[in-house]
PDB file of C-alpha atoms in Angstrom:
ATOM      1  CA  MET A1480       0.316  34.096  -1.320  1.00  0.00           C
ATOM      2  CA  VAL A1481       3.423  32.342  -3.110  1.00  0.00           C
ATOM      3  CA  LEU A1482       4.185  29.426  -0.630  1.00  0.00           C
ATOM      4  CA  THR A1483       6.800  26.362  -0.891  1.00  0.00           C
ATOM      5  CA  THR A1484       5.074  23.349   0.534  1.00  0.00           C
ATOM      6  CA  ARG A1485       5.575  19.405  -0.367  1.00  0.00           C
ATOM      7  CA  ALA A1486       2.614  17.839  -2.422  1.00  0.00           C
ATOM      8  CA  ILE A1487       1.349  14.462  -3.319  1.00  0.00           C
ATOM      9  CA  VAL A1488      -0.342  14.365  -6.713  1.00  0.00           C
ATOM     10  CA  LEU A1489      -3.515  12.699  -6.295  1.00  0.00           C
ATOM     11  CA  SER A1490      -4.808  12.743 -10.214  1.00  0.00           C
ATOM     12  CA  ALA A1491      -4.391  15.520 -13.458  1.00  0.00           C
ATOM     13  CA  ILE A1492      -7.047  15.408 -15.672  1.00  0.00           C
ATOM     14  CA  LYS A1493      -5.919  16.779 -19.468  1.00  0.00           C
ATOM     15  CA  TYR A1494      -8.288  20.368 -19.661  1.00  0.00           C
ATOM     16  CA  SER A1495      -7.920  21.650 -23.981  1.00  0.00           C
ATOM     17  CA  GLU A1496      -5.216  20.635 -26.160  1.00  0.00           C
ATOM     18  CA  ALA A1497      -2.320  21.308 -24.263  1.00  0.00           C
ATOM     19  CA  ASP A1498      -3.307  22.449 -20.659  1.00  0.00           C
ATOM     20  CA  LEU A1499      -3.601  19.873 -17.236  1.00  0.00           C
ATOM     21  CA  ILE A1500      -5.941  20.104 -14.249  1.00  0.00           C
ATOM     22  CA  VAL A1501      -3.770  18.556 -11.348  1.00  0.00           C
ATOM     23  CA  SER A1502      -4.945  17.476  -7.915  1.00  0.00           C
ATOM     24  CA  CYS A1503      -2.411  17.511  -4.872  1.00  0.00           C
ATOM     25  CA  PHE A1504      -2.610  16.885  -1.298  1.00  0.00           C
ATOM     26  CA  THR A1505      -0.831  19.750  -0.337  1.00  0.00           C
ATOM     27  CA  GLU A1506       1.040  19.538   3.339  1.00  0.00           C
ATOM     28  CA  GLN A1507       0.925  23.378   4.259  1.00  0.00           C
ATOM     29  CA  SER A1508      -3.177  23.704   2.384  1.00  0.00           C
ATOM     30  CA  GLY A1509      -4.456  20.383   2.601  1.00  0.00           C
ATOM     31  CA  LEU A1510      -6.417  19.352  -1.239  1.00  0.00           C
ATOM     32  CA  LYS A1511      -5.199  21.846  -4.090  1.00  0.00           C
ATOM     33  CA  SER A1512      -6.154  21.495  -7.566  1.00  0.00           C
ATOM     34  CA  TYR A1513      -4.298  23.826 -10.414  1.00  0.00           C
ATOM     35  CA  LEU A1514      -4.486  24.682 -13.669  1.00  0.00           C
ATOM     36  CA  LEU A1515      -0.990  23.664 -15.351  1.00  0.00           C
ATOM     37  CA  ARG A1516      -1.265  26.094 -18.635  1.00  0.00           C
ATOM     38  CA  GLY A1517       0.733  24.523 -21.657  1.00  0.00           C
ATOM     39  CA  VAL A1518       1.686  21.528 -20.324  1.00  0.00           C
ATOM     40  CA  LEU A1519       1.379  18.864 -22.491  1.00  0.00           C
ATOM     41  CA  LYS A1520       3.027  20.322 -25.217  1.00  0.00           C
ATOM     42  CA  SER A1521       5.821  22.359 -24.152  1.00  0.00           C
ATOM     43  CA  LYS A1522       9.206  21.044 -24.106  1.00  0.00           C
ATOM     44  CA  LYS A1523      11.386  24.000 -22.537  1.00  0.00           C
ATOM     45  CA  GLY A1524       8.932  25.152 -19.681  1.00  0.00           C
ATOM     46  CA  LYS A1525       9.700  24.181 -15.803  1.00  0.00           C
ATOM     47  CA  LEU A1526       6.893  21.965 -15.676  1.00  0.00           C
ATOM     48  CA  LYS A1527       6.816  19.050 -16.817  1.00  0.00           C
ATOM     49  CA  ALA A1528       3.677  16.459 -17.752  1.00  0.00           C
ATOM     50  CA  SER A1529       5.822  13.599 -16.562  1.00  0.00           C
ATOM     51  CA  GLN A1530       5.741  15.325 -13.076  1.00  0.00           C
ATOM     52  CA  PHE A1531       2.454  14.976 -12.156  1.00  0.00           C
ATOM     53  CA  GLN A1532       1.724  11.137 -12.410  1.00  0.00           C
ATOM     54  CA  PRO A1533      -0.490   9.783  -9.974  1.00  0.00           C
ATOM     55  CA  LEU A1534       0.860   9.935  -6.348  1.00  0.00           C
ATOM     56  CA  THR A1535       4.072  11.472  -6.977  1.00  0.00           C
ATOM     57  CA  GLN A1536       5.572  13.134  -4.153  1.00  0.00           C
ATOM     58  CA  LEU A1537       6.555  16.670  -5.304  1.00  0.00           C
ATOM     59  CA  GLU A1538       8.146  20.051  -3.743  1.00  0.00           C
ATOM     60  CA  LEU A1539       6.137  22.795  -5.216  1.00  0.00           C
ATOM     61  CA  VAL A1540       6.746  26.700  -5.527  1.00  0.00           C
ATOM     62  CA  ALA A1541       3.102  27.522  -5.752  1.00  0.00           C
ATOM     63  CA  ASN A1542       1.242  30.672  -5.894  1.00  0.00           C
ATOM     64  CA  HIS A1543      -2.120  30.087  -3.221  1.00  0.00           C
ATOM     65  CA  ARG A1544      -5.570  32.559  -3.936  1.00  0.00           C
ATOM     66  CA  ASN A1545      -7.458  30.713  -2.202  1.00  0.00           C
ATOM     67  CA  LYS A1546     -10.482  31.799  -3.869  1.00  0.00           C
ATOM     68  CA  GLY A1547     -12.077  28.789  -4.761  1.00  0.00           C
ATOM     69  CA  SER A1548     -10.672  28.484  -7.355  1.00  0.00           C
ATOM     70  CA  LEU A1549      -7.604  27.143  -9.824  1.00  0.00           C
ATOM     71  CA  GLU A1550      -4.620  27.706  -8.166  1.00  0.00           C
ATOM     72  CA  ARG A1551      -1.089  28.201 -10.533  1.00  0.00           C
ATOM     73  CA  ILE A1552       2.405  26.143  -9.868  1.00  0.00           C
ATOM     74  CA  GLN A1553       5.338  27.806 -10.784  1.00  0.00           C
ATOM     75  CA  GLU A1554       8.170  25.981  -9.863  1.00  0.00           C
ATOM     76  CA  ALA A1555       7.813  22.038  -9.306  1.00  0.00           C
ATOM     77  CA  LYS A1556      10.693  18.597  -8.479  1.00  0.00           C
ATOM     78  CA  VAL A1557       9.655  15.810  -7.715  1.00  0.00           C
ATOM     79  CA  SER A1558      10.979  15.346  -3.972  1.00  0.00           C
ATOM     80  CA  HIS A1559      11.246  11.441  -3.813  1.00  0.00           C
ATOM     81  CA  PRO A1560      11.671  10.013  -7.039  1.00  0.00           C
ATOM     82  CA  TYR A1561       9.688   6.389  -6.994  1.00  0.00           C
ATOM     83  CA  ARG A1562      11.821   3.055  -7.732  1.00  0.00           C
ATOM     84  CA  SER A1563       9.194   0.679  -8.690  1.00  0.00           C
ATOM     85  CA  LEU A1564       6.128   2.365  -8.466  1.00  0.00           C
ATOM     86  CA  HIS A1565       5.939   3.942 -11.501  1.00  0.00           C
ATOM     87  CA  THR A1566       7.509   1.129 -13.668  1.00  0.00           C
ATOM     88  CA  HIS A1567       6.183  -2.501 -11.555  1.00  0.00           C
ATOM     89  CA  VAL A1568       3.226  -3.642 -13.537  1.00  0.00           C
ATOM     90  CA  VAL A1569       1.592  -4.689 -10.434  1.00  0.00           C
ATOM     91  CA  LYS A1570       2.928  -1.419  -8.122  1.00  0.00           C
ATOM     92  CA  SER A1571       1.338   0.734 -10.914  1.00  0.00           C
ATOM     93  CA  GLY A1572      -2.293  -0.068 -10.608  1.00  0.00           C
ATOM     94  CA  LEU A1573      -2.164  -0.401  -7.041  1.00  0.00           C
ATOM     95  CA  VAL A1574      -1.037   3.129  -7.582  1.00  0.00           C
ATOM     96  CA  LEU A1575      -4.132   4.084  -9.930  1.00  0.00           C
ATOM     97  CA  PHE A1576      -6.397   2.581  -7.249  1.00  0.00           C
ATOM     98  CA  LEU A1577      -4.610   4.530  -4.390  1.00  0.00           C
ATOM     99  CA  SER A1578      -4.866   7.563  -5.882  1.00  0.00           C
ATOM    100  CA  GLU A1579      -8.706   6.888  -7.006  1.00  0.00           C
ATOM    101  CA  ILE A1580      -9.521   6.235  -3.690  1.00  0.00           C
ATOM    102  CA  LEU A1581      -7.191   9.365  -1.977  1.00  0.00           C
ATOM    103  CA  ARG A1582      -9.263  11.761  -4.889  1.00  0.00           C
ATOM    104  CA  ASN A1583     -12.541  10.278  -3.346  1.00  0.00           C
ATOM    105  CA  SER A1584     -11.643  10.197   0.426  1.00  0.00           C
ATOM    106  CA  ILE A1585     -10.002  13.763   0.984  1.00  0.00           C
ATOM    107  CA  GLN A1586     -11.989  16.604   0.560  1.00  0.00           C
ATOM    108  CA  GLU A1587     -11.167  19.115   2.526  1.00  0.00           C
ATOM    109  CA  GLU A1588      -9.381  22.398   1.772  1.00  0.00           C
ATOM    110  CA  GLU A1589      -7.079  22.406   5.121  1.00  0.00           C
ATOM    111  CA  PRO A1590      -3.564  20.828   6.206  1.00  0.00           C
ATOM    112  CA  ASN A1591      -3.454  18.209   7.717  1.00  0.00           C
ATOM    113  CA  LYS A1592      -0.002  16.930   8.406  1.00  0.00           C
ATOM    114  CA  GLU A1593      -0.119  13.626  10.351  1.00  0.00           C
ATOM    115  CA  LEU A1594      -2.225  12.513   7.222  1.00  0.00           C
ATOM    116  CA  PHE A1595       0.373  13.761   4.732  1.00  0.00           C
ATOM    117  CA  GLN A1596       3.301  12.102   6.659  1.00  0.00           C
ATOM    118  CA  TYR A1597       1.198   8.770   6.874  1.00  0.00           C
ATOM    119  CA  LEU A1598       0.929   8.864   2.938  1.00  0.00           C
ATOM    120  CA  GLU A1599       4.435  10.031   3.267  1.00  0.00           C
ATOM    121  CA  GLN A1600       5.577   7.125   4.934  1.00  0.00           C
ATOM    122  CA  SER A1601       3.125   4.253   3.260  1.00  0.00           C
ATOM    123  CA  LEU A1602       4.075   5.210  -0.387  1.00  0.00           C
ATOM    124  CA  HIS A1603       7.890   5.028   0.590  1.00  0.00           C
ATOM    125  CA  TRP A1604       7.458   0.751   2.375  1.00  0.00           C
ATOM    126  CA  LEU A1605       5.148   0.502  -1.087  1.00  0.00           C
ATOM    127  CA  ASP A1606       8.008   1.350  -3.379  1.00  0.00           C
ATOM    128  CA  HIS A1607      10.650  -0.620  -1.739  1.00  0.00           C
ATOM    129  CA  HIS A1608       9.449  -3.925  -0.723  1.00  0.00           C
ATOM    130  CA  ASP A1609       7.993  -6.743  -2.627  1.00  0.00           C
ATOM    131  CA  SER A1610       5.920  -8.468  -0.768  1.00  0.00           C
ATOM    132  CA  ILE A1611       2.861  -5.909  -1.564  1.00  0.00           C
ATOM    133  CA  ALA A1612      -0.396  -8.464  -2.417  1.00  0.00           C
ATOM    134  CA  ASN A1613      -2.561  -6.973   0.968  1.00  0.00           C
ATOM    135  CA  PHE A1614      -0.482  -3.819   1.105  1.00  0.00           C
ATOM    136  CA  HIS A1615      -4.128  -2.194  -0.589  1.00  0.00           C
ATOM    137  CA  ILE A1616      -5.934  -3.198   2.467  1.00  0.00           C
ATOM    138  CA  LEU A1617      -4.378  -2.553   5.348  1.00  0.00           C
ATOM    139  CA  PHE A1618      -2.884   1.480   3.687  1.00  0.00           C
ATOM    140  CA  LEU A1619      -7.046   1.763   3.297  1.00  0.00           C
ATOM    141  CA  ILE A1620      -7.730   0.562   7.054  1.00  0.00           C
ATOM    142  CA  LYS A1621      -5.040   2.389   8.269  1.00  0.00           C
ATOM    143  CA  LEU A1622      -6.371   5.559   6.154  1.00  0.00           C
ATOM    144  CA  SER A1623      -9.833   5.518   8.007  1.00  0.00           C
ATOM    145  CA  ALA A1624      -8.122   6.603  11.726  1.00  0.00           C
ATOM    146  CA  TYR A1625      -6.569   9.475   9.586  1.00  0.00           C
ATOM    147  CA  LEU A1626     -10.485  10.541   7.771  1.00  0.00           C
ATOM    148  CA  GLY A1627     -11.857  10.214  10.977  1.00  0.00           C
ATOM    149  CA  PHE A1628     -13.508   6.719  11.129  1.00  0.00           C
ATOM    150  CA  TYR A1629     -11.253   4.045  12.168  1.00  0.00           C
ATOM    151  CA  PRO A1630     -12.996   1.199  13.863  1.00  0.00           C
ATOM    152  CA  ASP A1631     -13.606   0.565  16.831  1.00  0.00           C
ATOM    153  CA  ALA A1632     -11.474  -2.517  17.721  1.00  0.00           C
ATOM    154  CA  SER A1633     -12.073  -2.805  21.545  1.00  0.00           C
ATOM    155  CA  SER A1634     -14.487  -5.255  21.266  1.00  0.00           C
ATOM    156  CA  ILE A1635     -12.741  -7.457  18.154  1.00  0.00           C
ATOM    157  CA  ASP A1636     -12.971 -10.895  19.330  1.00  0.00           C
ATOM    158  CA  LEU A1637     -17.094 -10.849  18.581  1.00  0.00           C
ATOM    159  CA  HIS A1638     -18.560 -12.453  15.588  1.00  0.00           C
ATOM    160  CA  TYR A1639     -19.973  -9.873  13.924  1.00  0.00           C
ATOM    161  CA  PHE A1640     -18.876  -6.079  12.490  1.00  0.00           C
ATOM    162  CA  ASN A1641     -21.495  -3.225  11.629  1.00  0.00           C
ATOM    163  CA  LEU A1642     -20.191  -1.731   8.296  1.00  0.00           C
ATOM    164  CA  ALA A1643     -22.688   1.325   9.871  1.00  0.00           C
ATOM    165  CA  GLU A1644     -21.842   1.687  13.513  1.00  0.00           C
ATOM    166  CA  GLY A1645     -18.003   0.762  12.979  1.00  0.00           C
ATOM    167  CA  ASN A1646     -17.465  -1.836  15.578  1.00  0.00           C
ATOM    168  CA  PHE A1647     -17.790  -5.405  16.843  1.00  0.00           C
ATOM    169  CA  GLN A1648     -20.259  -7.095  18.088  1.00  0.00           C
ATOM    170  CA  LYS A1649     -22.008  -9.796  19.652  1.00  0.00           C
ATOM    171  CA  ASN A1650     -25.109 -10.158  17.733  1.00  0.00           C
ATOM    172  CA  ALA A1651     -26.833  -8.905  14.328  1.00  0.00           C
ATOM    173  CA  PHE A1652     -27.989  -5.392  14.345  1.00  0.00           C
ATOM    174  CA  GLY A1653     -29.643  -3.861  10.945  1.00  0.00           C
ATOM    175  CA  VAL A1654     -29.023  -4.513   8.017  1.00  0.00           C
ATOM    176  CA  TYR A1655     -25.088  -3.225   7.904  1.00  0.00           C
ATOM    177  CA  SER A1656     -24.225  -6.619   9.866  1.00  0.00           C
ATOM    178  CA  GLU A1657     -21.549  -8.918   8.652  1.00  0.00           C
ATOM    179  CA  LYS A1658     -20.103 -12.307   9.797  1.00  0.00           C
ATOM    180  CA  GLY A1659     -18.315 -15.023   7.964  1.00  0.00           C
ATOM    181  CA  PRO A1660     -14.889 -15.462   6.981  1.00  0.00           C
ATOM    182  CA  GLN A1661     -14.267 -12.225   5.398  1.00  0.00           C
ATOM    183  CA  ILE A1662     -14.779 -10.488   8.692  1.00  0.00           C
ATOM    184  CA  ALA A1663     -11.807 -12.939  10.701  1.00  0.00           C
ATOM    185  CA  THR A1664      -9.596 -12.011   7.689  1.00  0.00           C
ATOM    186  CA  PHE A1665     -10.453  -8.690   8.198  1.00  0.00           C
ATOM    187  CA  LYS A1666     -10.107  -9.059  12.077  1.00  0.00           C
ATOM    188  CA  ALA A1667      -6.020  -9.861  10.802  1.00  0.00           C
ATOM    189  CA  PHE A1668      -5.149  -6.242   9.537  1.00  0.00           C
ATOM    190  CA  PHE A1669      -5.767  -4.892  12.807  1.00  0.00           C
ATOM    191  CA  GLY A1670      -2.767  -3.915  15.156  1.00  0.00           C
ATOM    192  CA  ILE A1671       0.270  -4.997  13.037  1.00  0.00           C
ATOM    193  CA  ASP A1672       2.363  -2.347  10.561  1.00  0.00           C
ATOM    194  CA  PHE A1673       3.322  -2.590   6.708  1.00  0.00           C
ATOM    195  CA  ASP A1674       6.192  -5.187   7.646  1.00  0.00           C
ATOM    196  CA  ALA A1675       3.708  -8.006   9.123  1.00  0.00           C
ATOM    197  CA  LEU A1676       2.077  -8.639   6.231  1.00  0.00           C
ATOM    198  CA  PRO A1677       3.625 -11.375   4.192  1.00  0.00           C
ATOM    199  CA  GLN A1678       2.211 -13.079   7.701  1.00  0.00           C
ATOM    200  CA  ILE A1679      -1.438 -12.809   5.997  1.00  0.00           C
ATOM    201  CA  LYS A1680      -2.304 -15.940   3.335  1.00  0.00           C
ATOM    202  CA  LEU A1681      -4.495 -15.088   1.279  1.00  0.00           C
ATOM    203  CA  THR A1682      -5.751 -16.864  -1.644  1.00  0.00           C
ATOM    204  CA  LYS A1683      -7.200 -14.388  -4.443  1.00  0.00           C
ATOM    205  CA  LYS A1684     -11.234 -14.881  -3.430  1.00  0.00           C
ATOM    206  CA  GLU A1685     -10.525 -14.013   0.604  1.00  0.00           C
ATOM    207  CA  ARG A1686      -8.604 -11.050  -1.124  1.00  0.00           C
ATOM    208  CA  ALA A1687     -11.258  -9.378  -3.535  1.00  0.00           C
ATOM    209  CA  GLU A1688     -13.829 -10.122  -0.508  1.00  0.00           C
ATOM    210  CA  THR A1689     -12.198  -7.891   2.353  1.00  0.00           C
ATOM    211  CA  LEU A1690     -11.533  -5.486  -0.203  1.00  0.00           C
ATOM    212  CA  ASP A1691     -14.801  -5.440  -1.041  1.00  0.00           C
ATOM    213  CA  LEU A1692     -15.938  -5.443   2.717  1.00  0.00           C
ATOM    214  CA  VAL A1693     -13.360  -2.072   3.253  1.00  0.00           C
ATOM    215  CA  LEU A1694     -14.844  -0.764   0.669  1.00  0.00           C
ATOM    216  CA  ARG A1695     -18.625  -1.123   1.545  1.00  0.00           C
ATOM    217  CA  TYR A1696     -17.434   0.725   4.542  1.00  0.00           C
ATOM    218  CA  TYR A1697     -15.577   3.790   3.280  1.00  0.00           C
ATOM    219  CA  GLN A1698     -18.585   3.649   1.140  1.00  0.00           C
ATOM    220  CA  LEU A1699     -20.848   4.554   4.447  1.00  0.00           C
ATOM    221  CA  HIS A1700     -18.430   7.181   6.166  1.00  0.00           C
ATOM    222  CA  ILE A1701     -17.369   9.344   2.733  1.00  0.00           C
ATOM    223  CA  GLN A1702     -19.879  11.867   1.591  1.00  0.00           C
ATOM    224  CA  GLY A1703     -20.071  11.887  -1.579  1.00  0.00           C
ATOM    225  CA  TYR A1704     -18.177   8.234  -1.970  1.00  0.00           C
ATOM    226  CA  LYS A1705     -17.477   7.243  -5.415  1.00  0.00           C
ATOM    227  CA  GLN A1706     -16.056   2.940  -6.855  1.00  0.00           C
ATOM    228  CA  PRO A1707     -13.054   3.432  -7.685  1.00  0.00           C
ATOM    229  CA  LYS A1708     -13.060   2.858 -12.041  1.00  0.00           C
ATOM    230  CA  SER A1709      -9.673   0.605 -11.377  1.00  0.00           C
ATOM    231  CA  LEU A1710     -11.159  -1.677  -9.290  1.00  0.00           C
ATOM    232  CA  LEU A1711     -12.234  -4.240 -11.679  1.00  0.00           C
ATOM    233  CA  VAL A1712      -8.118  -4.078 -12.761  1.00  0.00           C
ATOM    234  CA  LEU A1713      -6.802  -4.257  -9.132  1.00  0.00           C
ATOM    235  CA  ASN A1714      -8.714  -7.651  -9.093  1.00  0.00           C
ATOM    236  CA  GLN A1715      -7.193  -8.724 -12.062  1.00  0.00           C
ATOM    237  CA  LEU A1716      -3.926  -8.181 -10.953  1.00  0.00           C
ATOM    238  CA  TYR A1717      -4.562 -10.090  -7.362  1.00  0.00           C
TER     239      TYR A1717
END
């Protein structure tokens, strides 16, 4: 079936000498993987390797056979050219980290238009703003809502956060209960939007500890979770 759909590139892996295997989250069909033959050597083809950088937003004309195999892209064009995401040093490092997280987190081949819209809007905000030091933490917390495991904040005034249960508790319960400064920092990200991020002032150590808490939460709630390889680079940038 040939269809036109918006898509966000999650990864592009070299296959043989001139091919790419590209993973995209599409608006119409969810997660899809495509084989792009000869794209690394072709200068006259319709598809260019530069179109498939991480988190690039595309409009695709693709042939989806939906048989569990690699699909084919007939045409692709960038639907939202970024101003800074692939040229700003810090943002490009952040893009690599977020694309790894999304590749590990989005696993279903089914449409999720609310999630797609969230990703579009979030990336647009990141592209157009400079106060981004805490963006990835809020992005991941909000993303968990679309993935089905957003923390229960109804008792946010309590001192402990249970990573396994995903809620705040009065007392420690089990090995996954956390208490301390990182929990207080974690709480600051609830009930805000991206425009409020500059109000959260964190040291490098506080930011790293809060991110570690969020990633451990993801590890407990995503089957087959893999620690992102770009985390070390991200911590150095921030």
